[in-house]
Each structure stands twice: as C-alpha cells, then as structure tokens.
CSV table of C-alpha atoms in Angstrom, one decimal:
chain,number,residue,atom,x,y,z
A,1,UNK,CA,-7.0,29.0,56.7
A,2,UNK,CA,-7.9,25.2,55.9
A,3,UNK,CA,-6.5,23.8,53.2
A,4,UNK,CA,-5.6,20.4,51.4
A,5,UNK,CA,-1.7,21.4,50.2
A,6,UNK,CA,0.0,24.6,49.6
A,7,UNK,CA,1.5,24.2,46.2
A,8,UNK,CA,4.4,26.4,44.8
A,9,UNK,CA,4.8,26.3,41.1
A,10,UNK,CA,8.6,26.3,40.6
A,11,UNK,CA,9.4,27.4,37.4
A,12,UNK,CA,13.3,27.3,38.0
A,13,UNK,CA,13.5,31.2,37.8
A,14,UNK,CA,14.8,33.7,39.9
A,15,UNK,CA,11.1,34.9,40.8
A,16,UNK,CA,9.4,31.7,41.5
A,17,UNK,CA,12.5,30.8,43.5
A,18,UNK,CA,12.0,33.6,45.7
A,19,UNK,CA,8.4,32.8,46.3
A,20,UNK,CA,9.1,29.5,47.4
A,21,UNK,CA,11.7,30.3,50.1
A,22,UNK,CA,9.0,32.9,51.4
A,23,UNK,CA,6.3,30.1,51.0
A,24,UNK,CA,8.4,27.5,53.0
A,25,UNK,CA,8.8,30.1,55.6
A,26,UNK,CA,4.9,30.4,56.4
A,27,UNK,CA,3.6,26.7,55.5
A,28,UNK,CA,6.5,24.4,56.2
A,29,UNK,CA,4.6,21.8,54.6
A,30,UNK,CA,4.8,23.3,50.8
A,31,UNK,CA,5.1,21.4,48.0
A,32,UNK,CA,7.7,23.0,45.2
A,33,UNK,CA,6.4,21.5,42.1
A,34,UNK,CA,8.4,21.9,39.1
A,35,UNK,CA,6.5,21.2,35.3
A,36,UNK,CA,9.8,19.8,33.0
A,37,UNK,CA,9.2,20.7,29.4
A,38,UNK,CA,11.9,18.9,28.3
A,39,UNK,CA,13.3,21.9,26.5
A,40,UNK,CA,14.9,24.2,29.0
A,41,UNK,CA,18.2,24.8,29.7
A,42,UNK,CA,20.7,21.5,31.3
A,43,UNK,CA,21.5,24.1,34.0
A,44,UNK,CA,18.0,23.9,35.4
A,45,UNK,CA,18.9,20.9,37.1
A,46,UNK,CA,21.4,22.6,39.3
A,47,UNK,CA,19.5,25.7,40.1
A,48,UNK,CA,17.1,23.2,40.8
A,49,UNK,CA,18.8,22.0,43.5
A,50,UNK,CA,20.7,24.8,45.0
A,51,UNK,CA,17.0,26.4,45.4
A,52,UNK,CA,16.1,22.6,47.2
A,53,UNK,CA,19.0,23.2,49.4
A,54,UNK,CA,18.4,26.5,50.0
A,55,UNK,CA,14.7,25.9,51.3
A,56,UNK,CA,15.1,22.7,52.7
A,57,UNK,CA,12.5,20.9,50.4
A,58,UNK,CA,12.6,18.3,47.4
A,59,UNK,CA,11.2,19.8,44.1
A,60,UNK,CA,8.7,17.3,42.4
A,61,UNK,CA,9.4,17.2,39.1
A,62,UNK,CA,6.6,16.3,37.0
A,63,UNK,CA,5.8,16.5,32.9
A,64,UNK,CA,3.6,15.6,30.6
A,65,UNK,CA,2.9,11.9,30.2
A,66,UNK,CA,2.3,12.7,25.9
A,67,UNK,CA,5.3,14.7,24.7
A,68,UNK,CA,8.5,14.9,25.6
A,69,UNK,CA,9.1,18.4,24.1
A,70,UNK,CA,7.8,21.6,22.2
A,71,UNK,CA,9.3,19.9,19.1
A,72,UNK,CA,6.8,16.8,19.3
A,73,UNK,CA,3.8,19.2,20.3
A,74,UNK,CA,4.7,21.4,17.2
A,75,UNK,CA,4.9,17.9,15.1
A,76,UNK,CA,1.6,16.3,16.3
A,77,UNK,CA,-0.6,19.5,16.7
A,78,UNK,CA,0.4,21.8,13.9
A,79,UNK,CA,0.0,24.7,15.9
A,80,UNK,CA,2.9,27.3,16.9
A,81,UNK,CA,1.4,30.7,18.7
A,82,UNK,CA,-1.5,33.0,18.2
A,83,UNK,CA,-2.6,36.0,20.0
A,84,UNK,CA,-4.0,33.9,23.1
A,85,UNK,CA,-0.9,31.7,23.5
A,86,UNK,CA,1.0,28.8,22.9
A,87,UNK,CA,-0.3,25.5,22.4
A,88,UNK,CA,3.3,24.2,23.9
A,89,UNK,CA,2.5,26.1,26.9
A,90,UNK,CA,-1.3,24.0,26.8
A,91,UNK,CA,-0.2,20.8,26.5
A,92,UNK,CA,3.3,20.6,28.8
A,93,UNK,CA,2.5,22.9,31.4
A,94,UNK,CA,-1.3,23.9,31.7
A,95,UNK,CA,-2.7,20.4,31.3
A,96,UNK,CA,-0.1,18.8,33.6
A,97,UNK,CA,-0.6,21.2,36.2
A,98,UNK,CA,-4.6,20.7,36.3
A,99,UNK,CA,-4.2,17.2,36.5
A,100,UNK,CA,-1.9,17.3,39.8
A,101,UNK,CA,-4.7,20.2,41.0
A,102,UNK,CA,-6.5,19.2,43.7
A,103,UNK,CA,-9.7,21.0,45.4
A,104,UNK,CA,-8.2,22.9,48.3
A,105,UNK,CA,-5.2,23.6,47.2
A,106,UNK,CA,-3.7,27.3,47.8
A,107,UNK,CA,-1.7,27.5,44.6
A,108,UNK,CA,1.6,29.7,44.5
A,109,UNK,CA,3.0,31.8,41.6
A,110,UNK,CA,6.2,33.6,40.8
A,111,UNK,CA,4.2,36.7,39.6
A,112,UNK,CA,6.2,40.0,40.5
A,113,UNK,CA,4.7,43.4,41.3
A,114,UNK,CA,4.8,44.6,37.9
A,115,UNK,CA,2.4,41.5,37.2
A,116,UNK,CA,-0.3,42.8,39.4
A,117,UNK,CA,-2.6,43.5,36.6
A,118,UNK,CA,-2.1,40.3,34.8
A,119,UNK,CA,-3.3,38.4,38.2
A,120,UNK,CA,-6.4,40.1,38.8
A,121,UNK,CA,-7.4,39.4,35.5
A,122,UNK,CA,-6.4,35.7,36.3
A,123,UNK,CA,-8.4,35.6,39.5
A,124,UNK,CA,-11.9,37.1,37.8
A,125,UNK,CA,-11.4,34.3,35.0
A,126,UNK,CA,-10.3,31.6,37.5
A,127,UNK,CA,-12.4,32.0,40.7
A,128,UNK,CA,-12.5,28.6,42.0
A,129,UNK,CA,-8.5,29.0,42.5
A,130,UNK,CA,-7.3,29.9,45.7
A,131,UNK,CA,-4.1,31.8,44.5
A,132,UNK,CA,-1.3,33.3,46.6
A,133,UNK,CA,1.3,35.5,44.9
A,134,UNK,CA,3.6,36.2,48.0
A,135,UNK,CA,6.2,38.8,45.7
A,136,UNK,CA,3.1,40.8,44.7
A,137,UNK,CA,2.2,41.1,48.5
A,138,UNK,CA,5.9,41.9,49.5
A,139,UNK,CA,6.1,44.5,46.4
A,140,UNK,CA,9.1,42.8,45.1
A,141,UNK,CA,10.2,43.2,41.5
A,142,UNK,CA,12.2,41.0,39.4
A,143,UNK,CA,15.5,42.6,39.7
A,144,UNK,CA,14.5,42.3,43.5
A,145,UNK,CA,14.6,38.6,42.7
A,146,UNK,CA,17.5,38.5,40.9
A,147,UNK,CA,19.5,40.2,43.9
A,148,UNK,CA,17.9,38.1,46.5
A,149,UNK,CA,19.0,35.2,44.7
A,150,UNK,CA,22.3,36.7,44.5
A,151,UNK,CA,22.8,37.5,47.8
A,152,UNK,CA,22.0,33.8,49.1
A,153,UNK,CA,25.3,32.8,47.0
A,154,UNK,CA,22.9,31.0,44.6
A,155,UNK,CA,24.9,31.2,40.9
A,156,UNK,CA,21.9,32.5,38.6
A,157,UNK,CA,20.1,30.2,35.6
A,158,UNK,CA,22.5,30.1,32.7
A,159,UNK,CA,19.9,31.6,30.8
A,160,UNK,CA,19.8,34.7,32.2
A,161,UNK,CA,23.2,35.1,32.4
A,162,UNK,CA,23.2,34.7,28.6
A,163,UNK,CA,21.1,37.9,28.9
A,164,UNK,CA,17.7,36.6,28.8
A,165,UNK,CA,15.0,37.9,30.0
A,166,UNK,CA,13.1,34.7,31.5
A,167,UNK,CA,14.4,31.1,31.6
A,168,UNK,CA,11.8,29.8,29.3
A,169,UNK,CA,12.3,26.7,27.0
A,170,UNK,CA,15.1,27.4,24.5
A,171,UNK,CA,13.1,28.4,21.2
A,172,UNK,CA,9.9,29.8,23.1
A,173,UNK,CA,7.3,30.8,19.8
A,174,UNK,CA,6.5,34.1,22.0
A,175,UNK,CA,10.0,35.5,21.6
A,176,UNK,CA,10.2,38.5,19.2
A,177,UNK,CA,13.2,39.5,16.9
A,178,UNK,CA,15.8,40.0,19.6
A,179,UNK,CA,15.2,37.3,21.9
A,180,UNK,CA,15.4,35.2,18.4
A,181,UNK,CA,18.6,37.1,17.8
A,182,UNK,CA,19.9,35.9,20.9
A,183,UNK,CA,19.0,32.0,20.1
A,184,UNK,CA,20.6,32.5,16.7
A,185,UNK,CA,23.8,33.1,18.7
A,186,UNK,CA,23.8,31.2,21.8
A,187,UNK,CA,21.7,28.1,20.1
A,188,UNK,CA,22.4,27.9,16.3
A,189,UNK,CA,20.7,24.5,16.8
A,190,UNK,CA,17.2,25.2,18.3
A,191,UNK,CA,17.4,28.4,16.3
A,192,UNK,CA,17.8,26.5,12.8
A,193,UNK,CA,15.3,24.1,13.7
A,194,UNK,CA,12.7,26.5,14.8
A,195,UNK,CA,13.3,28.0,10.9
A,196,UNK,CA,12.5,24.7,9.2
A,197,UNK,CA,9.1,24.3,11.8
A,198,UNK,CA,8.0,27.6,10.6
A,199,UNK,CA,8.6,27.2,7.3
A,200,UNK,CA,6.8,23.4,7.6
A,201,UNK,CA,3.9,24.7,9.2
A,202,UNK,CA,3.5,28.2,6.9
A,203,UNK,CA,3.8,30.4,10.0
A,204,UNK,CA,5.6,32.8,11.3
A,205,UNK,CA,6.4,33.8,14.6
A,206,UNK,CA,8.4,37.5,14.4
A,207,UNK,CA,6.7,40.4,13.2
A,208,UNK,CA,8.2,43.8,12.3
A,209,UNK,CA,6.7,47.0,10.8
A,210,UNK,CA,6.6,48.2,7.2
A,211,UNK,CA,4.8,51.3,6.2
A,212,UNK,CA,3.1,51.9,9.2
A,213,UNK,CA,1.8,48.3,9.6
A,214,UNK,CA,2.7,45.3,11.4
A,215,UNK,CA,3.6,42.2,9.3
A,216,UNK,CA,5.3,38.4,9.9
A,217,UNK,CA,8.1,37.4,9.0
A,218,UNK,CA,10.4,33.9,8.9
A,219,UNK,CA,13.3,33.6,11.6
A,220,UNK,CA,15.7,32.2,8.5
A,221,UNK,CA,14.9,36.3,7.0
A,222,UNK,CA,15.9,37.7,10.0
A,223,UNK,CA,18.6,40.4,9.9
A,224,UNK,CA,21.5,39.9,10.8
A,225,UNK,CA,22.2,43.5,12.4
A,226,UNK,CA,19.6,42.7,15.1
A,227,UNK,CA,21.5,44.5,18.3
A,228,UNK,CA,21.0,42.1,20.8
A,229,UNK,CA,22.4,43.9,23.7
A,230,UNK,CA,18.9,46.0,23.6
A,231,UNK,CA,16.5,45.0,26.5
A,232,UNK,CA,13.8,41.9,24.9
A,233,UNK,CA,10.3,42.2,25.7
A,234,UNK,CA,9.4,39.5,29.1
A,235,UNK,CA,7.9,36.2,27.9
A,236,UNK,CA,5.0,35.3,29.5
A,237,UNK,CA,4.8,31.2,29.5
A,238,UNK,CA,2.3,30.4,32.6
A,239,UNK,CA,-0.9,32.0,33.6
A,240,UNK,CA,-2.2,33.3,30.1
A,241,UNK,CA,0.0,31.6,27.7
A,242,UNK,CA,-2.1,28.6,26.3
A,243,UNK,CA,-5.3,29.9,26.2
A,244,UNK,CA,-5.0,29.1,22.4
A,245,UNK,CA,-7.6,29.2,20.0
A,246,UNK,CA,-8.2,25.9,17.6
A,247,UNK,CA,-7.4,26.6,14.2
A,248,UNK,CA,-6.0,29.9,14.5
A,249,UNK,CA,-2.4,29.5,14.7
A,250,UNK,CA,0.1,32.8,13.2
C-alpha cells in the first residue's frame, strides 16, 4: 500500500490506545495525533504519556486555534446538542482534524467490534477516506481494551476509574441522566455550570419519559435518587458526533 502518513487518532482512551500500539507495530512510522479539547480530565496528560512510552512514539497534540473549550463554543455559537451531534464536537475535534488531513493519509480509529455498524455507515458517507480500524479487524471489544491496557501495567484514565463509560470532556451535552448523575458527584463544578448554560440558552440536554412519551428536562431538576452505580449509555464524541444541524439545537 502507498500512502502519504498513517495517522492514529489518539483520543486518550483505553480503545484508541490499543489501536495505536497495534498500528506502531505494522507501520513504524505512525503518527499518534491527539485533538486537546481543553476540557478533559488533568490525568490525560499522564495516560498520555505512559501510552508514548509504551509505543515508543511522541503524541502530537493539536487543538483548535478558535476556542479553547466547550464553554466558549457553547458561548459564541449558541448551540448545545441535537439529534445529529454536538456542535463542540464540530468545532474542537472535526474541524481540527480536517485541517491536519492530508490526501493519502490511511486514518486510524479506536472503533471496537461492537462499532462495526457505526463504521460502515461512516465509510459509505466518507469514501474518499482511507480508514483502518485495527480492533474491528482483531474482534476486540472494549473490556478487551481495558484489560490489555491493564495488563501492560498502564494505570487506567481517571475517568474511567470514576466509573465512566468513555473519557470524554467533563460535561459532554450527549450524556444522559446517569452519566449527569455522575458529574453532579465527581464535578459539582462543570455540573453547576452546565445548569446555568442550559438554562441561558433555553435547552435542555436530559430527557426522561412521562406518560408514555419522551420529554426534556433541566440538569438543576434532576433527581437526586439517580442510582449511579447502573451501567450509562457509551458516548459517542468522534465519527458521527458533529454532524449538527444549523438552527436546530435541543
């Protein structure tokens, strides 16, 4: 195969970890390109560079050269989350990764095999990508992940020892009641902020079900009986998340 780079999008999880080790094994000249949001956990930085030592590469860490946060792209565009995405995800990670694209690229992503779906609809939509999803091909899972991360002596993201699901930004407007739960207790902070957005831009981001239908409600009415050791829903923030419509934001 001829190609221009072989690029691993680093995400500083457990899966796209995994996928860059078994990248770095069959092109020794990948990049590992991580997108900083600028709203993720502090301990990113050192899973950041356990995973460099562990494959023998530097991560490049690049960001958006507009916002610094979710925060500021809340503030400027008005926009939280509708049913095609985030406009968060748009503007820190989907812009700045097409504008490091280059033509030839083979393009890596953490996608596991209970993703397989979600790709091939990926690939129809995008087919002047050349994507590789190397846990897909391997049939590896995410609790595969999180044990072959384990076993390498490689101390998991915080966040996921906090008992999320994904090591997203802190506050992702995707999350549903429990993972909102969950900020409430771990981050009072992002969580009381998030509230006041909402409530600033008339939208809401949970929903919950009365009388047989599904409605919205704000995070600053959400119960406070929420059991949070229950499983949350994954978060999707890469592939699909962003393909926002303008103007339609709830």
């Amino acid at each position: 195969m001829d190609l221009n780079r072989v690029v691993v999008w680093f995400s500083a999880g457990d899966a796209s970890a995994v996928a860059a080790r078994l990248t770095v094994d069959k092109y020794p000249d990948t990049m590992l390109v991580y997108i900083d949001t600028g709203s993720e956990h502090e301990d990113n930085r050192r899973f950041i560079h356990d995973i460099e030592k562990w494959t023998g590469k530097t991560v490049y860490i690049i960001k958006s050269e507009i916002y610094k946060d979710i925060w500021q792209v809340f503030n400027a565009t008005r926009f939280l989350v509708s049913p095609f995405g985030a406009r968060c995800t748009t503007e820190l990670k989907k812009k700045v990764r097409q504008k490091f694209e280059q033509e030839g690229d083979l393009q890596v992503f953490g996608y596991t095999i209970e993703e397989g779906e979600r790709l091939n609809r990926f690939k129809q939509n995008n087919p002047e990508m050349s994507i590789w999803c190397p846990l897909i091909d391997r049939k590896l899972s995410k609790s595969d992940c999180h044990d072959i991360i384990s076993q390498a002596g490689i101390e998991l993201p915080t966040m996921y020892k906090l008992g999320f699901r994904n090591n997203n930004c802190i506050g992702c407007p995707k999350g549903g009641q429990k993972y909102w739960a969950r900020i409430r207790k771990h981050f009072p902070g992002q969580f009381d902020r998030m509230a006041k957005v909402e409530r600033d831009l008339g939208v809401a981001i949970c929903k919950r079900t009365v009388g047989g239908e599904s409605t919205r409600f704000f995070l600053d009415e959400l119960p406070e009986d929420i059991d949070i050791h229950e499983p949350e829903p994954s978060i999707s923030c890469g592939l699909f998340c962003g393909q926002y419509i303008e103007g339609d934001n709830g």
